[in-house]
Amino acid sequence: MEYTLVNKLEKEGDLSDSELKTLLETDEYDKALFESADRVRRARYGDAVYIRGLIEFTNYCKNNCYYCGIRRDNRCAERYRLTKEHILACCREGYALGFRTFVLQGGEDPYFTDERVCEIVSAIREAYPDCAITLSIGEKSKESYEKYFKAGANRYLLRHETANDAHYRTLHPAELSPEERKSCLYALKEIGYQVGSGFMVGSPGQTTENLIEDLRFLQKLSPDMIGIGPYITHAQTPFANEKSGTLEMTLRLVAVLRLMFPWALLPSTTALGTIHPEGRELGLKAGANVVMPNLSPSDVRALYTLYDNKIHSGAEAAQSVNDLRTRVQNAGYRVVVDAGHVKR
Ligand code: 5AD
């Protein structure tokens, strides 16, 4: 048999930049690539799919990222915050449904001071000592990250968005810097968090070279989780007229990530499910092994609109989890009740 780039990537877990470029710029390898990624995922994780209960607890944000629907200057966004009691109620429901990881995600909302964040985290930690608590609340000082960790948070998600500095500056206003973003990620690792990073696929101005830089940055950072999804245009942002990323490119990158980071927790993201009705199933078949269903109250789910047409169901969490189990099974995998730790 001919020894292909995919064989090499599967065997060595790496390729040269020019080989990666070839792999990423054609659909020629896709079938072999997805099969290889699924093989590597099954060897490490079997057919397990880990579920994370996502609680989107505030859509207020002080930042003004050009791509994001909950950016500060989007006056059309209807803003909401959940109370501590509301958040705890989401956890209670999630626990009963089999979730053992809660992800508190929100905009960078100054209302949630360190004190308030710690109060919420401590309350969840006390009620659910067997669960992982993940925060995804953006850039903070190392001192703040330390406080949350002491309060009981043990995982943190912060996508680097793009590893190329010049590209980063075209996606964000001047007050946000790629250096700060990266230094937050290294601080989180030092403190002892299990860290998730990642990037958008097909964001405005992104080149194949940028994507290769993303892979190289991730090799340096070596995060436990890598979340990627297609960039999807939001009409009330400065990028309203830009094109969205594609299903094909995102799946190709999920598969490449599985082969380069065999141990990684790779979510099949909401954005992937938004650009294609079976996007999340296809993500699982391309090497992803995590899904993050929404545990937020159904009346606020529609308001966390990072991008247009973001999928959310009006259904109760219980109903959605049942649908998810069926979808995962139909794709050939199995949802497990487990905090789902990384297998390095
Ligand atoms: N399209 C896709 N993903 C987006 N995010 C923010 N805005 C968009 C968009 N328009 C992603 C970012 C962020 C995560 C919470 O959502 O990568 O880190």
Coordinates of N, CA, C and O in Angstrom, one line a residue, residues 165-254:
D165 N -0.2 36.7 15.5 CA -0.4 38.0 16.2 C -1.1 39.0 15.3 O -2.0 39.7 15.7
A166 N -0.6 39.1 14.0 CA -1.2 40.1 13.1 C -2.7 39.8 12.9 O -3.5 40.6 12.9
H167 N -2.9 38.5 12.7 CA -4.3 38.1 12.4 C -5.2 38.3 13.7 O -6.3 38.8 13.6
Y168 N -4.6 38.1 14.9 CA -5.3 38.3 16.1 C -5.8 39.8 16.2 O -6.9 40.1 16.6
R169 N -4.9 40.7 15.8 CA -5.2 42.1 15.9 C -6.2 42.5 14.9 O -6.9 43.6 15.0
T170 N -6.4 41.8 13.8 CA -7.5 42.1 12.8 C -8.9 41.6 13.3 O -9.9 42.1 12.8
L171 N -8.9 40.7 14.3 CA -10.1 40.2 14.8 C -10.6 40.9 16.1 O -11.7 40.7 16.5
H172 N -9.7 41.6 16.7 CA -9.9 42.2 18.0 C -9.5 43.7 18.0 O -8.6 44.1 17.4
P173 N -10.3 44.5 18.9 CA -9.8 45.9 19.0 C -8.5 46.0 19.7 O -8.0 45.0 20.3
A174 N -7.9 47.2 19.6 CA -6.5 47.4 20.1 C -6.3 47.0 21.6 O -5.2 46.7 22.0
E175 N -7.4 47.2 22.4 CA -7.2 46.9 23.8 C -7.0 45.4 24.1 O -6.6 45.1 25.3
L176 N -7.2 44.6 23.2 CA -7.0 43.1 23.4 C -5.7 42.7 22.7 O -5.5 43.1 21.5
S177 N -4.8 42.0 23.3 CA -3.6 41.6 22.7 C -3.3 40.1 22.7 O -3.7 39.4 23.6
P178 N -2.7 39.6 21.6 CA -2.4 38.2 21.5 C -1.4 37.8 22.6 O -1.5 36.7 23.1
E179 N -0.5 38.7 23.0 CA 0.4 38.4 24.1 C -0.3 38.1 25.4 O 0.0 37.1 26.1
E180 N -1.3 39.0 25.7 CA -2.0 38.8 26.9 C -2.8 37.5 26.9 O -2.9 36.7 27.9
R181 N -3.5 37.2 25.8 CA -4.2 36.0 25.6 C -3.4 34.8 25.9 O -3.8 33.9 26.7
K182 N -2.2 34.7 25.3 CA -1.3 33.6 25.5 C -0.8 33.5 26.9 O -0.7 32.4 27.5
S183 N -0.5 34.7 27.5 CA 0.0 34.6 28.9 C -1.0 34.2 29.9 O -0.7 33.5 30.8
C184 N -2.3 34.5 29.6 CA -3.4 33.9 30.4 C -3.4 32.4 30.4 O -3.5 31.7 31.4
L185 N -3.2 31.8 29.2 CA -3.2 30.4 29.0 C -2.1 29.7 29.8 O -2.3 28.7 30.5
Y186 N -0.9 30.3 29.7 CA 0.3 29.8 30.4 C 0.1 29.9 31.9 O 0.4 29.0 32.7
A187 N -0.5 31.0 32.4 CA -0.8 31.2 33.8 C -1.8 30.1 34.3 O -1.6 29.5 35.4
L188 N -2.8 29.9 33.5 CA -3.8 28.8 33.9 C -3.1 27.5 34.1 O -3.4 26.7 35.0
K189 N -2.2 27.2 33.2 CA -1.5 25.9 33.2 C -0.7 25.8 34.5 O -0.6 24.8 35.2
E190 N 0.1 26.9 34.7 CA 1.0 26.9 35.9 C 0.2 26.7 37.2 O 0.7 26.0 38.1
I191 N -1.0 27.3 37.3 CA -1.8 27.2 38.5 C -2.2 25.7 38.7 O -2.4 25.3 39.8
G192 N -2.4 25.0 37.6 CA -2.8 23.6 37.7 C -4.1 23.3 37.2 O -4.6 22.2 37.3
Y193 N -4.7 24.2 36.5 CA -6.0 24.0 35.8 C -5.7 23.0 34.7 O -4.7 23.0 34.0
Q194 N -6.7 22.1 34.4 CA -6.8 21.5 33.1 C -7.3 22.5 32.1 O -8.3 23.1 32.4
V195 N -6.5 22.7 31.1 CA -6.8 23.9 30.2 C -7.3 23.5 28.8 O -6.9 22.5 28.2
G196 N -8.3 24.2 28.4 CA -8.8 24.0 27.0 C -8.6 25.3 26.2 O -8.8 26.4 26.7
S197 N -8.0 25.1 25.0 CA -7.9 26.2 24.2 C -8.5 25.9 22.8 O -9.3 25.0 22.7
G198 N -8.2 26.7 21.8 CA -8.8 26.4 20.5 C -8.9 27.6 19.6 O -8.5 28.7 20.0
F199 N -9.5 27.5 18.5 CA -9.6 28.6 17.5 C -10.8 28.4 16.6 O -11.4 27.4 16.6
M200 N -11.1 29.5 16.0 CA -12.2 29.5 15.0 C -11.7 29.1 13.6 O -10.5 29.5 13.3
V201 N -12.4 28.4 12.9 CA -12.0 27.9 11.5 C -12.7 28.8 10.5 O -13.9 28.9 10.5
G202 N -11.9 29.4 9.6 CA -12.5 30.3 8.6 C -12.9 31.7 9.1 O -13.7 32.3 8.5
S203 N -12.2 32.1 10.1 CA -12.5 33.5 10.5 C -11.9 34.4 9.5 O -11.0 34.1 8.7
P204 N -12.4 35.7 9.4 CA -12.1 36.6 8.3 C -10.5 36.8 8.2 O -9.9 37.0 9.3
G205 N -10.0 36.6 7.0 CA -8.6 36.8 6.8 C -7.7 35.6 7.2 O -6.5 35.7 7.0
Q206 N -8.2 34.5 7.7 CA -7.4 33.4 8.1 C -6.8 32.7 6.8 O -7.5 32.5 5.9
T207 N -5.6 32.4 6.9 CA -4.9 31.6 5.8 C -4.5 30.2 6.3 O -4.6 29.9 7.6
T208 N -4.2 29.3 5.4 CA -3.7 28.0 5.8 C -2.5 28.1 6.7 O -2.4 27.4 7.7
E209 N -1.7 29.1 6.4 CA -0.5 29.3 7.3 C -0.9 29.6 8.7 O -0.2 29.2 9.7
N210 N -1.9 30.5 8.8 CA -2.4 30.8 10.2 C -2.8 29.5 10.9 O -2.6 29.3 12.1
L211 N -3.6 28.7 10.2 CA -4.0 27.4 10.8 C -2.9 26.5 11.3 O -2.9 25.9 12.3
I212 N -1.8 26.5 10.5 CA -0.7 25.7 10.8 C 0.0 26.3 12.1 O 0.4 25.6 13.0
E213 N 0.0 27.7 12.2 CA 0.5 28.3 13.4 C -0.3 27.9 14.6 O 0.2 27.8 15.7
D214 N -1.7 27.8 14.4 CA -2.5 27.4 15.5 C -2.1 26.0 16.0 O -2.0 25.8 17.2
L215 N -1.8 25.1 15.0 CA -1.4 23.8 15.4 C -0.1 23.8 16.2 O 0.1 23.1 17.2
R216 N 0.8 24.6 15.7 CA 2.2 24.7 16.3 C 2.0 25.3 17.7 O 2.7 24.9 18.7
F217 N 1.2 26.3 17.9 CA 1.0 26.9 19.2 C 0.4 25.9 20.1 O 0.9 25.7 21.3
L218 N -0.5 25.1 19.7 CA -1.2 24.1 20.5 C -0.1 23.0 20.9 O -0.2 22.5 22.0
Q219 N 0.8 22.7 20.0 CA 1.9 21.7 20.4 C 2.7 22.3 21.5 O 3.1 21.5 22.4
K220 N 2.9 23.6 21.5 CA 3.7 24.2 22.6 C 2.9 24.2 23.9 O 3.4 23.9 25.0
L221 N 1.7 24.6 23.8 CA 0.8 24.8 25.0 C 0.4 23.4 25.6 O 0.3 23.3 26.8
S222 N 0.2 22.5 24.7 CA -0.2 21.1 25.1 C -1.5 21.1 26.0 O -1.4 20.7 27.2
P223 N -2.6 21.7 25.6 CA -3.8 21.8 26.4 C -4.4 20.4 26.5 O -4.2 19.5 25.8
D224 N -5.3 20.3 27.5 CA -6.1 19.0 27.7 C -7.2 18.9 26.7 O -7.6 17.8 26.3
M225 N -7.8 20.1 26.5 CA -9.0 20.1 25.6 C -8.7 21.1 24.5 O -8.0 22.1 24.7
I226 N -9.2 20.8 23.3 CA -9.0 21.7 22.1 C -10.4 21.9 21.5 O -10.9 20.9 20.9
G227 N -11.0 23.1 21.6 CA -12.3 23.3 21.0 C -12.2 24.2 19.7 O -11.6 25.2 19.8
I228 N -12.7 23.6 18.6 CA -12.7 24.4 17.4 C -14.1 24.4 16.8 O -14.8 23.5 17.0
G229 N -14.4 25.4 16.1 CA -15.7 25.5 15.4 C -15.6 26.4 14.3 O -14.6 27.3 14.2
P230 N -16.5 26.3 13.3 CA -16.4 27.3 12.2 C -16.8 28.7 12.7 O -17.6 28.8 13.6
Y231 N -16.1 29.7 12.2 CA -16.5 31.1 12.4 C -17.9 31.2 11.7 O -18.0 30.7 10.6
I232 N -18.8 31.8 12.4 CA -20.2 32.0 11.7 C -20.5 33.5 11.9 O -20.5 34.0 13.0
T233 N -20.8 34.1 10.8 CA -21.1 35.5 10.7 C -22.3 35.9 11.6 O -23.3 35.2 11.6
H234 N -22.2 37.0 12.3 CA -23.3 37.5 13.1 C -23.6 38.9 12.4 O -22.7 39.7 12.2
A235 N -24.9 39.1 12.1 CA -25.3 40.3 11.4 C -25.0 41.6 12.1 O -24.8 42.6 11.5
Q236 N -25.1 41.6 13.5 CA -24.9 42.8 14.2 C -23.4 43.0 14.7 O -23.2 43.4 15.9
T237 N -22.5 42.7 13.8 CA -21.1 42.9 14.2 C -20.4 43.6 13.0 O -21.0 43.6 11.9
P238 N -19.2 44.1 13.2 CA -18.5 44.7 12.1 C -18.2 43.7 10.9 O -17.9 44.1 9.8
F239 N -18.2 42.4 11.2 CA -18.0 41.4 10.2 C -19.2 40.9 9.5 O -19.2 39.8 8.9
A240 N -20.3 41.7 9.6 CA -21.6 41.2 9.1 C -21.5 40.8 7.6 O -22.3 39.9 7.2
N241 N -20.6 41.3 6.8 CA -20.5 40.9 5.4 C -19.5 39.9 5.1 O -19.2 39.6 4.0
E242 N -18.8 39.4 6.1 CA -17.8 38.3 5.9 C -18.4 37.0 5.7 O -19.6 36.7 6.2
K243 N -17.7 36.1 5.1 CA -18.2 34.7 4.9 C -17.9 33.8 6.1 O -16.9 34.0 6.8
S244 N -18.8 32.9 6.4 CA -18.6 31.9 7.5 C -17.6 30.9 7.1 O -17.3 30.6 5.9
G245 N -17.0 30.2 8.1 CA -16.2 29.0 7.8 C -17.0 27.9 7.3 O -18.2 27.9 7.3
T246 N -16.3 26.8 6.9 CA -17.1 25.7 6.3 C -17.0 24.4 7.2 O -16.1 24.3 8.0
L247 N -18.0 23.6 7.0 CA -18.1 22.3 7.6 C -16.9 21.5 7.3 O -16.2 20.9 8.2
E248 N -16.5 21.4 6.0 CA -15.4 20.6 5.5 C -14.1 20.9 6.2 O -13.4 20.0 6.6
M249 N -13.8 22.2 6.2 CA -12.5 22.6 6.8 C -12.5 22.3 8.2 O -11.4 21.9 8.8
T250 N -13.6 22.5 8.9 CA -13.6 22.3 10.4 C -13.4 20.8 10.7 O -12.6 20.4 11.5
L251 N -14.1 19.9 9.9 CA -14.0 18.5 10.1 C -12.5 18.0 9.8 O -12.0 17.2 10.6
R252 N -12.0 18.6 8.8 CA -10.6 18.3 8.4 C -9.6 18.6 9.6 O -8.8 17.8 10.0
L253 N -9.9 19.8 10.2 CA -9.0 20.2 11.3 C -9.3 19.4 12.6 O -8.4 19.1 13.4
V254 N -10.5 19.0 12.8 CA -10.8 18.1 14.0 C -10.0 16.8 13.8 O -9.4 16.3 14.8

